[in-house]
CSV table of C-alpha atoms in Angstrom, one decimal:
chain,number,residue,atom,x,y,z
A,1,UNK,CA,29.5,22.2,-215.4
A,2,UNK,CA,32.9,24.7,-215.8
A,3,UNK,CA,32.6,27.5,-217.9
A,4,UNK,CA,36.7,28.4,-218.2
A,5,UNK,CA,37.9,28.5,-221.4
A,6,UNK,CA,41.1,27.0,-222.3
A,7,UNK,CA,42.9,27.3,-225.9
A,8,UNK,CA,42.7,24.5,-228.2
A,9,UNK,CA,45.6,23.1,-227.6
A,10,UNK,CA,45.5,23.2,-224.6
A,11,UNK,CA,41.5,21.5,-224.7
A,12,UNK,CA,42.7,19.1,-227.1
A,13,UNK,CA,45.7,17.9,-224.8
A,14,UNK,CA,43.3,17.4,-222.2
A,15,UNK,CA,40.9,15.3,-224.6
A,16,UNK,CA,43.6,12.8,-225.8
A,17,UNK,CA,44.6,12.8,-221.5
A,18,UNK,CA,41.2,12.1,-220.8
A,19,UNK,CA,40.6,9.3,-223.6
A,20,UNK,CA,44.2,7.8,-222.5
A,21,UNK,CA,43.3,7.4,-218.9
A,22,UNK,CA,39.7,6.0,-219.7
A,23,UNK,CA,40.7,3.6,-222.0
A,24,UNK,CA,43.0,0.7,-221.2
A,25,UNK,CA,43.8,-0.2,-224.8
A,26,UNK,CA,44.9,3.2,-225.8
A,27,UNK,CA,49.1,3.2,-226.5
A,28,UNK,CA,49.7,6.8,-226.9
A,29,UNK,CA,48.6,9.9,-227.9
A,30,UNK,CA,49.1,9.9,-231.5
A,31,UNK,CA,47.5,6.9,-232.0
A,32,UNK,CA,44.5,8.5,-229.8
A,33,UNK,CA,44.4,12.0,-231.9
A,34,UNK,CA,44.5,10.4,-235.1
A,35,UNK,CA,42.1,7.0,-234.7
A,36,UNK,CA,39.7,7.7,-232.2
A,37,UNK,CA,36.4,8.8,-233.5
A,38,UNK,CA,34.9,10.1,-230.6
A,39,UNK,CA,37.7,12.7,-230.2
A,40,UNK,CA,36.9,13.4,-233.8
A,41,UNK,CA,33.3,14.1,-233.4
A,42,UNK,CA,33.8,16.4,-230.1
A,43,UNK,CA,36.1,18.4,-231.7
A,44,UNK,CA,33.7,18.7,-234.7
A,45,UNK,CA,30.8,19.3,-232.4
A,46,UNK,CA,33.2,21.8,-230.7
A,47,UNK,CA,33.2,23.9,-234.2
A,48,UNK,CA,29.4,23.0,-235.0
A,49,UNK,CA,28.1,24.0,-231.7
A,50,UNK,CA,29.7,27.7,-232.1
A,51,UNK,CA,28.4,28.2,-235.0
A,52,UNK,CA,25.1,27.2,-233.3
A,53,UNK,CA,24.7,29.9,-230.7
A,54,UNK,CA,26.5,32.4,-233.1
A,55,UNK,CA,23.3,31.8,-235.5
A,56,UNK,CA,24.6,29.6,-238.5
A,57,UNK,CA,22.1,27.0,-237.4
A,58,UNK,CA,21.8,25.4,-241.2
A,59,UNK,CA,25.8,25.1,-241.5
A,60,UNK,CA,26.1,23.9,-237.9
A,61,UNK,CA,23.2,21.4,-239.0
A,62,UNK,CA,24.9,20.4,-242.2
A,63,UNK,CA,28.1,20.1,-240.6
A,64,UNK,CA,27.0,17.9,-237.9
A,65,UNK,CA,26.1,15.5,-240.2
A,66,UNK,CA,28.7,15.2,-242.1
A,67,UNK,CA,30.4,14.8,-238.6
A,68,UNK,CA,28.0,11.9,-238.2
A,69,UNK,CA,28.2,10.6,-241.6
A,70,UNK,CA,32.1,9.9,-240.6
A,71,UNK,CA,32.3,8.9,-237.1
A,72,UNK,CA,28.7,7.2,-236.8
A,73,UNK,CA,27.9,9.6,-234.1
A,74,UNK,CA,25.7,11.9,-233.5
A,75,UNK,CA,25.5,15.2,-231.6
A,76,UNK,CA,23.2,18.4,-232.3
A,77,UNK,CA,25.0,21.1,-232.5
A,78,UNK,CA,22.6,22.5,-230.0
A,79,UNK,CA,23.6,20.4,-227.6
A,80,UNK,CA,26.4,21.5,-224.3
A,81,UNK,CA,28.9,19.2,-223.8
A,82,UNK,CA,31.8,19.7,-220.9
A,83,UNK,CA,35.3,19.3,-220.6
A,84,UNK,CA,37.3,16.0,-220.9
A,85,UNK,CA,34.2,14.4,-222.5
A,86,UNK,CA,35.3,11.0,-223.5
A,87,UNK,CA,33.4,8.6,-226.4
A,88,UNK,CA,34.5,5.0,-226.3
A,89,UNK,CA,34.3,3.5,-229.6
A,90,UNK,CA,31.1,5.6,-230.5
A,91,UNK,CA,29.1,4.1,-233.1
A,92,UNK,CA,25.2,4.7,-232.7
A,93,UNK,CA,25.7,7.7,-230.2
A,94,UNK,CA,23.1,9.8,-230.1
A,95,UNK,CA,22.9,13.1,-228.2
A,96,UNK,CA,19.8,15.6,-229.0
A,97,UNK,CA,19.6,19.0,-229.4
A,98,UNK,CA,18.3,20.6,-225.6
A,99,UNK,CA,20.6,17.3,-224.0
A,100,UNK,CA,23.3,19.0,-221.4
A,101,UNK,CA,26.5,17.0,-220.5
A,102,UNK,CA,29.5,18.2,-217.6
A,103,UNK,CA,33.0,17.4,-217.4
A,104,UNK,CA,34.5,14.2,-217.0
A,105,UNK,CA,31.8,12.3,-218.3
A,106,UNK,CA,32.3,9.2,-220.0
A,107,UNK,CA,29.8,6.8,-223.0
A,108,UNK,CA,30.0,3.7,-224.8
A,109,UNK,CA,28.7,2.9,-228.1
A,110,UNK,CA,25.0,3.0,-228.7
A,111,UNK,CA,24.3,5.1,-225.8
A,112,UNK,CA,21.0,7.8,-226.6
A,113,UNK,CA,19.9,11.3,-224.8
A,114,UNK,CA,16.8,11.3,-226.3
A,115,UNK,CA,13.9,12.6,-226.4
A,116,UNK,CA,10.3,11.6,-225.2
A,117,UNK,CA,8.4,14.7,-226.5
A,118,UNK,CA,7.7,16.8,-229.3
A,119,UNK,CA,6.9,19.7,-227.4
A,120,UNK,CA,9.6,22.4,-227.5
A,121,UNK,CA,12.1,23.2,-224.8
A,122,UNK,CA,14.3,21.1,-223.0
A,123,UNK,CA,13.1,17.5,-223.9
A,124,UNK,CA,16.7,15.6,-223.5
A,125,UNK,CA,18.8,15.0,-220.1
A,126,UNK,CA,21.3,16.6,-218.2
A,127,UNK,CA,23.7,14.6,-217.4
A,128,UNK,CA,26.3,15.5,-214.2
A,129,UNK,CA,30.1,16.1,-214.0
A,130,UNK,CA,31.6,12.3,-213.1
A,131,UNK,CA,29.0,10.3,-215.3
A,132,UNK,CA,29.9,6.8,-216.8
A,133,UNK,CA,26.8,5.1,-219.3
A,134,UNK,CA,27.6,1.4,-220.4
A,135,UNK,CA,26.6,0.5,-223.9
A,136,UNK,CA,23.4,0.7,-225.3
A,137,UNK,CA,21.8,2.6,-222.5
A,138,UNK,CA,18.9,5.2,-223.4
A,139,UNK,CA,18.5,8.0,-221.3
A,140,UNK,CA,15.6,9.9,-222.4
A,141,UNK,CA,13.3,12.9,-221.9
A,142,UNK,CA,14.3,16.5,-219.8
A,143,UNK,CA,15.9,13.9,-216.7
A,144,UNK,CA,18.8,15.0,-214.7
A,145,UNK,CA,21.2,12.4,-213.9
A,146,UNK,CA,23.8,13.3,-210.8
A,147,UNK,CA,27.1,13.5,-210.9
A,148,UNK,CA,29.3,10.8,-210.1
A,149,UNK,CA,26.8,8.0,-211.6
A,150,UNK,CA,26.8,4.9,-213.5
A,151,UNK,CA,24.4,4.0,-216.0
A,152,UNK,CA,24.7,0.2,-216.6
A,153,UNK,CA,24.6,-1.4,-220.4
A,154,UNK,CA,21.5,-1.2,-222.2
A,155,UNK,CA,19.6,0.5,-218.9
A,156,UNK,CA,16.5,2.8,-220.0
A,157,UNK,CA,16.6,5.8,-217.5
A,158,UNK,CA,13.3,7.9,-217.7
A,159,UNK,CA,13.5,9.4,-214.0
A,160,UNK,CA,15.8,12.0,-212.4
A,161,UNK,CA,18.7,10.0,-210.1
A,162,UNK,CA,20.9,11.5,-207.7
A,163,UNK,CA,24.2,11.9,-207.2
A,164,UNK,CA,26.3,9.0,-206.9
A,165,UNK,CA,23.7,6.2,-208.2
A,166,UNK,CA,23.8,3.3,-210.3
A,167,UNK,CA,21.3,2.7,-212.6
A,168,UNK,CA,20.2,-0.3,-214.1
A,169,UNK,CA,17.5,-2.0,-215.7
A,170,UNK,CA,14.8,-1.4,-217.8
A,171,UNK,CA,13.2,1.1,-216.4
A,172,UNK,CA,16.3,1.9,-214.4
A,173,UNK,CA,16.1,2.0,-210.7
A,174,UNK,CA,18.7,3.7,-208.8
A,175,UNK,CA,20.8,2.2,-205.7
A,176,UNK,CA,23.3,4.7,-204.1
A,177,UNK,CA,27.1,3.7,-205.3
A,178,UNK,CA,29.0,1.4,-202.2
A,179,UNK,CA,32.0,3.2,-201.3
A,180,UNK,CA,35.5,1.8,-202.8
A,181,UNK,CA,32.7,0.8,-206.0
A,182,UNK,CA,35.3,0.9,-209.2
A,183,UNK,CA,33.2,2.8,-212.0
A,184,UNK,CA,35.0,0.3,-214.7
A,185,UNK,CA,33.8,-2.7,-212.4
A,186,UNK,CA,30.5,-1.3,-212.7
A,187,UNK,CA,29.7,-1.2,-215.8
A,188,UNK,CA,31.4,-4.5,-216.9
A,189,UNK,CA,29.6,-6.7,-214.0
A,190,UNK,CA,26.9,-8.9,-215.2
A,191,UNK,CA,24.2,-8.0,-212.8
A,192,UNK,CA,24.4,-4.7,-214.0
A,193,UNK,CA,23.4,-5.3,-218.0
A,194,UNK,CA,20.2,-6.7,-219.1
């Protein structure tokens, strides 16, 4: 995960980019900025989360979910999300407090990092720059998840997987990615959904 900071602007130039190149029904950036609700709730988390580490943990709290109560999606405001992060459609994300996510990374509706634990510490993934996770999948518990991986449609991932995997099933078992495999193709393709 990067840790350069950009200006908002700037970061939310590169969030409607990233939104407009992941999605093939998106017609412009406008439309993108003002409709899109997982831009809406990254940018809230964006606000919630510094309030977060700066302390305010009952407004960040609050505030995430009103944030929820608007998009349908959830994030802690605990939780550290990368650059270009991109939330298709959105409703029934769920992303818990300790859950670290890099750049590029990509999720369809109803997608949890959850937790398996009630211990404290870090009890919700980490998932790698270059991730893509298909609908409904649940990733749960302190796993890491390499980068450039795809987690197929409703998979149930409970073990660390290395770079470049796909992931499917329930629990999901990982297969190294073929080269020339189309991440889009991927998580669209029948075998790989339950």
């Amino acid at each position: 995960m990067t840790t350069q900071h950009i200006g908002i602007i700037a970061r939310v130039r590169e969030d409607v980019a990233a939104a407009r190149l992941r999605d093939p029904a998106a017609r412009g950036g406008l439309e993108i900025a003002v409709l899109y609700p997982g831009l809406h709730a990254i940018w809230a988390h964006r606000v919630w989360h510094a309030l977060w580490t700066r302390g305010f943990r009952f407004l960040a709290r609050a505030g995430s979910q009103i944030t929820r109560w608007m998009t349908g999606i959830e994030i802690h405001p605990g939780a550290t999300i990368g650059r270009r992060f991109f939330i298709d459609h959105g409703m029934g994300v769920v992303i818990g407090e300790t859950a670290e996510v890099g750049d590029d990374v990509m999720l369809y509706h109803g997608v949890t990092l959850g937790g398996r634990q009630r211990e404290g510490g870090k009890r919700h993934p980490t998932i790698e720059d270059g991730v893509a996770i298909g609908a409904g999948a649940k990733i749960l518990g302190p796993v890491t998840v390499g980068a450039g991986s795809v987690v197929g449609a409703n998979a149930v991932v409970t073990k660390d997987a290395p770079a470049d995997s796909v992931l499917v099933g329930v629990p999901a078992k990982p297969r190294a990615r073929r080269t020339g495999d189309d991440t889009r193709a991927l998580l669209t393709a029948p075998e790989y959904s339950i």
